[in-house]
mmCIF file of C-alpha atoms in Angstrom:
data_model
loop_
_atom_site.group_PDB
_atom_site.id
_atom_site.type_symbol
_atom_site.label_atom_id
_atom_site.label_comp_id
_atom_site.label_asym_id
_atom_site.label_seq_id
_atom_site.Cartn_x
_atom_site.Cartn_y
_atom_site.Cartn_z
ATOM 1 C CA LYS A 1256 64.115 -27.086 -10.029
ATOM 2 C CA GLN A 1257 61.487 -25.675 -12.040
ATOM 3 C CA GLU A 1258 58.532 -23.667 -10.591
ATOM 4 C CA VAL A 1259 55.338 -21.895 -12.457
ATOM 5 C CA THR A 1260 53.699 -19.116 -10.875
ATOM 6 C CA GLN A 1261 50.622 -17.883 -11.980
ATOM 7 C CA ILE A 1262 49.231 -14.216 -11.324
ATOM 8 C CA PRO A 1263 46.288 -13.607 -10.227
ATOM 9 C CA ALA A 1264 45.356 -16.146 -8.344
ATOM 10 C CA ALA A 1265 41.583 -15.330 -9.198
ATOM 11 C CA LEU A 1266 40.036 -12.605 -11.017
ATOM 12 C CA SER A 1267 36.106 -11.957 -11.499
ATOM 13 C CA VAL A 1268 35.111 -9.765 -14.148
ATOM 14 C CA PRO A 1269 31.731 -8.636 -15.958
ATOM 15 C CA GLU A 1270 30.672 -10.551 -19.380
ATOM 16 C CA GLY A 1271 32.516 -9.276 -22.610
ATOM 17 C CA GLU A 1272 35.479 -7.717 -21.150
ATOM 18 C CA ASN A 1273 39.202 -8.844 -22.738
ATOM 19 C CA LEU A 1274 41.226 -10.340 -19.935
ATOM 20 C CA VAL A 1275 44.655 -11.498 -19.757
ATOM 21 C CA LEU A 1276 46.126 -14.523 -17.623
ATOM 22 C CA ASN A 1277 49.916 -14.763 -16.569
ATOM 23 C CA CYS A 1278 52.669 -17.575 -15.884
ATOM 24 C CA SER A 1279 56.014 -17.313 -15.074
ATOM 25 C CA PHE A 1280 58.033 -20.137 -15.013
ATOM 26 C CA THR A 1281 62.057 -20.275 -13.334
ATOM 27 C CA ASP A 1282 63.994 -22.234 -15.943
ATOM 28 C CA SER A 1283 63.822 -21.342 -19.673
ATOM 29 C CA ALA A 1284 64.934 -24.361 -20.846
ATOM 30 C CA ILE A 1285 61.914 -25.651 -21.834
ATOM 31 C CA TYR A 1286 60.378 -27.767 -24.989
ATOM 32 C CA ASN A 1287 56.847 -26.253 -24.365
ATOM 33 C CA LEU A 1288 54.132 -24.283 -22.593
ATOM 34 C CA GLN A 1289 50.718 -25.837 -22.752
ATOM 35 C CA TRP A 1290 47.584 -23.915 -21.003
ATOM 36 C CA PHE A 1291 44.751 -26.004 -19.559
ATOM 37 C CA ARG A 1292 41.429 -25.480 -18.496
ATOM 38 C CA GLN A 1293 39.711 -26.989 -15.495
ATOM 39 C CA ASP A 1294 35.774 -27.006 -14.365
ATOM 40 C CA PRO A 1295 35.245 -27.932 -10.396
ATOM 41 C CA GLY A 1296 35.939 -31.511 -9.733
ATOM 42 C CA LYS A 1297 36.604 -31.991 -13.074
ATOM 43 C CA GLY A 1298 39.552 -33.341 -15.499
ATOM 44 C CA LEU A 1299 41.869 -30.701 -17.365
ATOM 45 C CA THR A 1300 41.225 -30.035 -21.137
ATOM 46 C CA SER A 1301 44.143 -28.794 -23.007
ATOM 47 C CA LEU A 1302 43.568 -25.070 -24.636
ATOM 48 C CA LEU A 1303 46.984 -24.633 -26.396
ATOM 49 C CA LEU A 1304 50.227 -25.877 -26.603
ATOM 50 C CA ILE A 1305 53.008 -23.495 -27.413
ATOM 51 C CA GLN A 1306 56.282 -24.699 -28.788
ATOM 52 C CA SER A 1307 59.418 -23.053 -27.451
ATOM 53 C CA SER A 1308 60.385 -22.260 -30.910
ATOM 54 C CA GLN A 1309 56.992 -20.156 -31.183
ATOM 55 C CA ARG A 1310 56.049 -16.682 -30.112
ATOM 56 C CA GLU A 1311 51.897 -17.118 -29.636
ATOM 57 C CA GLN A 1312 49.203 -19.755 -30.649
ATOM 58 C CA THR A 1313 45.635 -18.795 -31.260
ATOM 59 C CA SER A 1314 42.322 -20.823 -30.614
ATOM 60 C CA GLY A 1315 39.061 -19.133 -31.371
ATOM 61 C CA ARG A 1316 39.207 -16.642 -28.652
ATOM 62 C CA LEU A 1317 42.204 -17.318 -26.782
ATOM 63 C CA ASN A 1318 45.909 -16.568 -27.869
ATOM 64 C CA ALA A 1319 48.364 -17.529 -25.745
ATOM 65 C CA SER A 1320 52.146 -15.805 -25.840
ATOM 66 C CA LEU A 1321 55.357 -17.257 -24.779
ATOM 67 C CA ASP A 1322 58.633 -15.340 -24.251
ATOM 68 C CA LYS A 1323 61.025 -18.283 -23.085
ATOM 69 C CA SER A 1324 63.604 -15.761 -22.448
ATOM 70 C CA SER A 1325 61.927 -13.964 -19.596
ATOM 71 C CA GLY A 1326 60.287 -17.156 -18.642
ATOM 72 C CA ARG A 1327 56.594 -15.947 -19.124
ATOM 73 C CA SER A 1328 53.646 -16.590 -20.847
ATOM 74 C CA THR A 1329 50.021 -15.064 -20.828
ATOM 75 C CA LEU A 1330 46.714 -16.129 -22.284
ATOM 76 C CA TYR A 1331 44.495 -13.750 -23.055
ATOM 77 C CA ILE A 1332 40.694 -14.179 -23.617
ATOM 78 C CA ALA A 1333 38.962 -12.160 -25.642
ATOM 79 C CA ALA A 1334 35.101 -10.988 -25.117
ATOM 80 C CA SER A 1335 34.282 -13.327 -21.997
ATOM 81 C CA GLN A 1336 31.799 -15.129 -21.405
ATOM 82 C CA PRO A 1337 30.115 -16.852 -18.250
ATOM 83 C CA GLY A 1338 31.061 -20.196 -20.001
ATOM 84 C CA ASP A 1339 34.520 -19.291 -19.710
ATOM 85 C CA SER A 1340 34.549 -19.837 -15.932
ATOM 86 C CA ALA A 1341 36.864 -22.141 -14.812
ATOM 87 C CA THR A 1342 40.483 -22.755 -13.153
ATOM 88 C CA TYR A 1343 43.373 -22.033 -15.652
ATOM 89 C CA LEU A 1344 46.317 -23.558 -15.801
ATOM 90 C CA CYS A 1345 49.849 -23.329 -17.177
ATOM 91 C CA ALA A 1346 52.133 -25.787 -17.472
ATOM 92 C CA VAL A 1347 55.905 -26.577 -18.624
ATOM 93 C CA ARG A 1348 57.556 -29.347 -19.757
ATOM 94 C CA GLY A 1349 61.530 -28.781 -19.288
ATOM 95 C CA MET A 1350 64.526 -30.356 -20.878
ATOM 96 C CA TYR A 1351 66.520 -31.943 -18.502
ATOM 97 C CA SER A 1352 66.030 -35.373 -17.249
ATOM 98 C CA GLY A 1353 65.991 -37.044 -13.680
ATOM 99 C CA GLY A 1354 63.679 -35.519 -11.014
ATOM 100 C CA GLY A 1355 60.635 -36.271 -13.450
ATOM 101 C CA ALA A 1356 61.575 -34.033 -15.917
ATOM 102 C CA ASP A 1357 59.303 -35.911 -18.124
ATOM 103 C CA GLY A 1358 56.316 -34.391 -16.446
ATOM 104 C CA LEU A 1359 54.496 -31.452 -16.650
ATOM 105 C CA THR A 1360 55.304 -29.014 -13.732
ATOM 106 C CA PHE A 1361 51.974 -27.275 -13.449
ATOM 107 C CA GLY A 1362 50.949 -23.730 -11.917
ATOM 108 C CA LYS A 1363 48.771 -23.350 -8.951
ATOM 109 C CA GLY A 1364 46.001 -21.972 -11.294
ATOM 110 C CA THR A 1365 44.002 -18.698 -11.752
ATOM 111 C CA HIS A 1366 40.238 -18.932 -11.115
ATOM 112 C CA LEU A 1367 38.141 -16.996 -13.310
ATOM 113 C CA ILE A 1368 34.711 -16.316 -12.653
ATOM 114 C CA ILE A 1369 32.919 -14.201 -15.577
ATOM 115 C CA GLN A 1370 29.815 -12.462 -14.364
ATOM 116 C CA PRO A 1371 26.806 -12.243 -16.673
ATOM 117 C CA GLU B 119 36.666 -36.903 -30.811
ATOM 118 C CA PRO B 120 39.389 -39.633 -28.916
ATOM 119 C CA GLU B 121 39.554 -38.795 -25.299
ATOM 120 C CA VAL B 122 41.466 -40.481 -22.087
ATOM 121 C CA THR B 123 38.911 -42.252 -20.039
ATOM 122 C CA GLN B 124 39.411 -43.010 -16.333
ATOM 123 C CA THR B 125 37.401 -45.405 -14.139
ATOM 124 C CA PRO B 126 36.002 -45.158 -11.685
ATOM 125 C CA SER B 127 35.306 -41.496 -11.047
ATOM 126 C CA HIS B 128 35.421 -41.759 -7.742
ATOM 127 C CA GLN B 129 36.558 -44.682 -5.399
ATOM 128 C CA VAL B 130 36.948 -44.785 -1.379
ATOM 129 C CA THR B 131 38.997 -47.169 0.125
ATOM 130 C CA GLN B 132 40.479 -47.828 3.763
ATOM 131 C CA MET B 133 43.850 -47.040 4.910
ATOM 132 C CA GLY B 134 46.214 -50.044 4.486
ATOM 133 C CA GLN B 135 44.035 -51.268 1.239
ATOM 134 C CA GLU B 136 45.145 -51.809 -2.420
ATOM 135 C CA VAL B 137 43.761 -49.836 -4.686
ATOM 136 C CA ILE B 138 43.756 -49.489 -8.785
ATOM 137 C CA LEU B 139 42.926 -46.780 -10.964
ATOM 138 C CA ARG B 140 42.307 -47.339 -14.466
ATOM 139 C CA CYS B 141 42.987 -45.594 -17.972
ATOM 140 C CA VAL B 142 42.221 -46.216 -21.155
ATOM 141 C CA PRO B 143 44.720 -43.972 -23.075
ATOM 142 C CA ILE B 144 43.783 -42.151 -26.673
ATOM 143 C CA SER B 145 44.330 -45.263 -28.737
ATOM 144 C CA ASN B 146 47.091 -44.236 -31.214
ATOM 145 C CA HIS B 147 49.313 -42.661 -28.337
ATOM 146 C CA LEU B 148 52.478 -43.998 -27.252
ATOM 147 C CA TYR B 149 53.525 -42.379 -23.828
ATOM 148 C CA PHE B 150 51.275 -42.961 -20.716
ATOM 149 C CA TYR B 151 51.330 -40.291 -17.766
ATOM 150 C CA TRP B 152 49.785 -40.500 -13.887
ATOM 151 C CA TYR B 153 49.474 -36.916 -12.213
ATOM 152 C CA ARG B 154 47.951 -36.374 -8.764
ATOM 153 C CA GLN B 155 45.955 -33.397 -7.184
ATOM 154 C CA ILE B 156 45.516 -33.145 -3.519
ATOM 155 C CA LEU B 157 42.745 -31.045 -2.788
ATOM 156 C CA GLY B 158 43.478 -27.304 -3.524
ATOM 157 C CA GLN B 159 47.142 -27.864 -4.403
ATOM 158 C CA LYS B 160 49.129 -27.781 -7.773
ATOM 159 C CA VAL B 161 48.717 -30.900 -10.239
ATOM 160 C CA GLU B 162 52.287 -33.387 -9.828
ATOM 161 C CA PHE B 163 53.728 -35.329 -12.080
ATOM 162 C CA LEU B 164 54.068 -39.099 -10.798
ATOM 163 C CA VAL B 165 55.342 -41.058 -13.339
ATOM 164 C CA SER B 166 55.464 -42.014 -17.112
ATOM 165 C CA PHE B 167 55.663 -45.149 -19.028
ATOM 166 C CA TYR B 168 56.676 -45.770 -22.849
ATOM 167 C CA ASN B 169 57.607 -49.029 -24.404
ATOM 168 C CA ASN B 170 56.413 -51.110 -21.469
ATOM 169 C CA GLU B 171 58.592 -49.431 -18.650
ATOM 170 C CA ILE B 172 58.938 -46.678 -16.717
ATOM 171 C CA SER B 173 60.466 -44.018 -18.284
ATOM 172 C CA GLU B 174 60.712 -41.086 -15.774
ATOM 173 C CA LYS B 175 59.305 -41.184 -12.025
ATOM 174 C CA SER B 176 59.147 -38.211 -9.524
ATOM 175 C CA GLU B 177 60.148 -38.506 -6.085
ATOM 176 C CA ILE B 178 56.521 -38.753 -4.829
ATOM 177 C CA PHE B 179 56.466 -42.605 -6.877
ATOM 178 C CA ASP B 180 58.054 -44.564 -4.221
ATOM 179 C CA ASP B 181 57.590 -48.528 -3.611
ATOM 180 C CA GLN B 182 54.000 -48.256 -2.842
ATOM 181 C CA PHE B 183 53.056 -47.204 -6.651
ATOM 182 C CA SER B 184 53.421 -49.588 -9.463
ATOM 183 C CA VAL B 185 52.262 -48.773 -13.164
ATOM 184 C CA GLU B 186 51.484 -51.822 -15.441
ATOM 185 C CA ARG B 187 50.069 -51.784 -19.355
ATOM 186 C CA PRO B 188 48.392 -54.966 -18.946
ATOM 187 C CA ASP B 189 46.983 -55.168 -22.212
ATOM 188 C CA GLY B 190 47.032 -53.043 -25.336
ATOM 189 C CA SER B 191 44.226 -50.501 -24.133
ATOM 190 C CA ASN B 192 44.659 -50.362 -20.578
ATOM 191 C CA PHE B 193 46.847 -48.371 -18.262
ATOM 192 C CA THR B 194 46.767 -49.100 -14.271
ATOM 193 C CA LEU B 195 48.318 -47.164 -11.453
ATOM 194 C CA LYS B 196 48.413 -49.439 -8.025
ATOM 195 C CA ILE B 197 48.916 -48.058 -4.733
ATOM 196 C CA ARG B 198 49.693 -51.114 -2.803
ATOM 197 C CA SER B 199 48.854 -50.232 0.696
ATOM 198 C CA THR B 200 46.862 -46.721 0.957
ATOM 199 C CA LYS B 201 47.203 -43.934 3.277
ATOM 200 C CA LEU B 202 45.482 -40.980 4.330
ATOM 201 C CA GLU B 203 47.480 -38.835 2.800
ATOM 202 C CA ASP B 204 47.136 -40.679 -0.857
ATOM 203 C CA SER B 205 43.606 -38.913 -0.771
ATOM 204 C CA ALA B 206 43.734 -36.954 -4.001
ATOM 205 C CA MET B 207 42.743 -36.833 -7.343
ATOM 206 C CA TYR B 208 44.614 -38.766 -9.900
ATOM 207 C CA PHE B 209 44.901 -38.202 -13.644
ATOM 208 C CA CYS B 210 46.016 -39.993 -16.364
ATOM 209 C CA ALA B 211 47.432 -38.571 -19.421
ATOM 210 C CA SER B 212 48.621 -39.534 -22.886
ATOM 211 C CA SER B 213 50.285 -37.957 -25.646
ATOM 212 C CA TRP B 214 51.379 -39.467 -29.007
ATOM 213 C CA GLY B 215 55.119 -38.295 -28.876
ATOM 214 C CA PRO B 216 57.729 -37.544 -26.116
ATOM 215 C CA LEU B 217 58.449 -34.198 -24.745
ATOM 216 C CA ASN B 218 57.453 -31.641 -27.463
ATOM 217 C CA THR B 219 54.114 -33.252 -27.745
ATOM 218 C CA GLU B 220 50.437 -32.016 -26.423
ATOM 219 C CA ALA B 221 49.763 -34.191 -23.500
ATOM 220 C CA PHE B 222 45.531 -35.199 -23.219
ATOM 221 C CA PHE B 223 44.182 -35.806 -19.640
ATOM 222 C CA GLY B 224 41.066 -37.937 -18.298
ATOM 223 C CA GLN B 225 38.592 -36.634 -16.361
ATOM 224 C CA GLY B 226 40.245 -38.219 -13.277
ATOM 225 C CA THR B 227 39.633 -40.527 -10.176
ATOM 226 C CA ARG B 228 39.060 -39.112 -7.182
ATOM 227 C CA LEU B 229 40.709 -41.592 -4.475
ATOM 228 C CA THR B 230 39.260 -41.013 -0.742
ATOM 229 C CA VAL B 231 41.132 -42.970 1.882
ATOM 230 C CA VAL B 232 39.291 -43.266 5.093
#
């Protein structure tokens, strides 16, 4: 059964810093990996989708990498801003059917606070 | 920008009552999903739906749950007899394609069972 772990669980940094959030997954047989942002009491906003054949994806100040063979992904946030404060979730879609494999398997998230 | 819309945003119900959570997926999407997030826990997959039938469901999605696409735009989750442990945020999601496409999530319905 696929397990997704995110470290650190929480991170507080001053504005302007570059930072890295980590995600690991136990089964490398995945179709893709998706990073989301969740604001308190709100829904999930998709940030980046990386297909299993890709190594990285970029959107603005965000860059996500994927090393499928080692079961790892990182989300790099450049020049952090207070508006980046949120919980960042990593989710993978596994290749095997059955047991809910159609769905995304989520990590618990990294709670990020950017201090002004 | 197209978005997934969920109603209501918050619902309070008494234990044992039936609830229906509603979702309007993005209009050209074909695959629909329900997830839930119990407070402080991970987001968990409940069910996927394609071509008017369930394509996959998790062990959480027992006989108390059902899904329906009653018309061309709505997608609903029904909980037949709510329990205290059903209290959670329920998210609807949709994607235009199957396993290798991006999933878009709604803002969620917070269900509180008292």
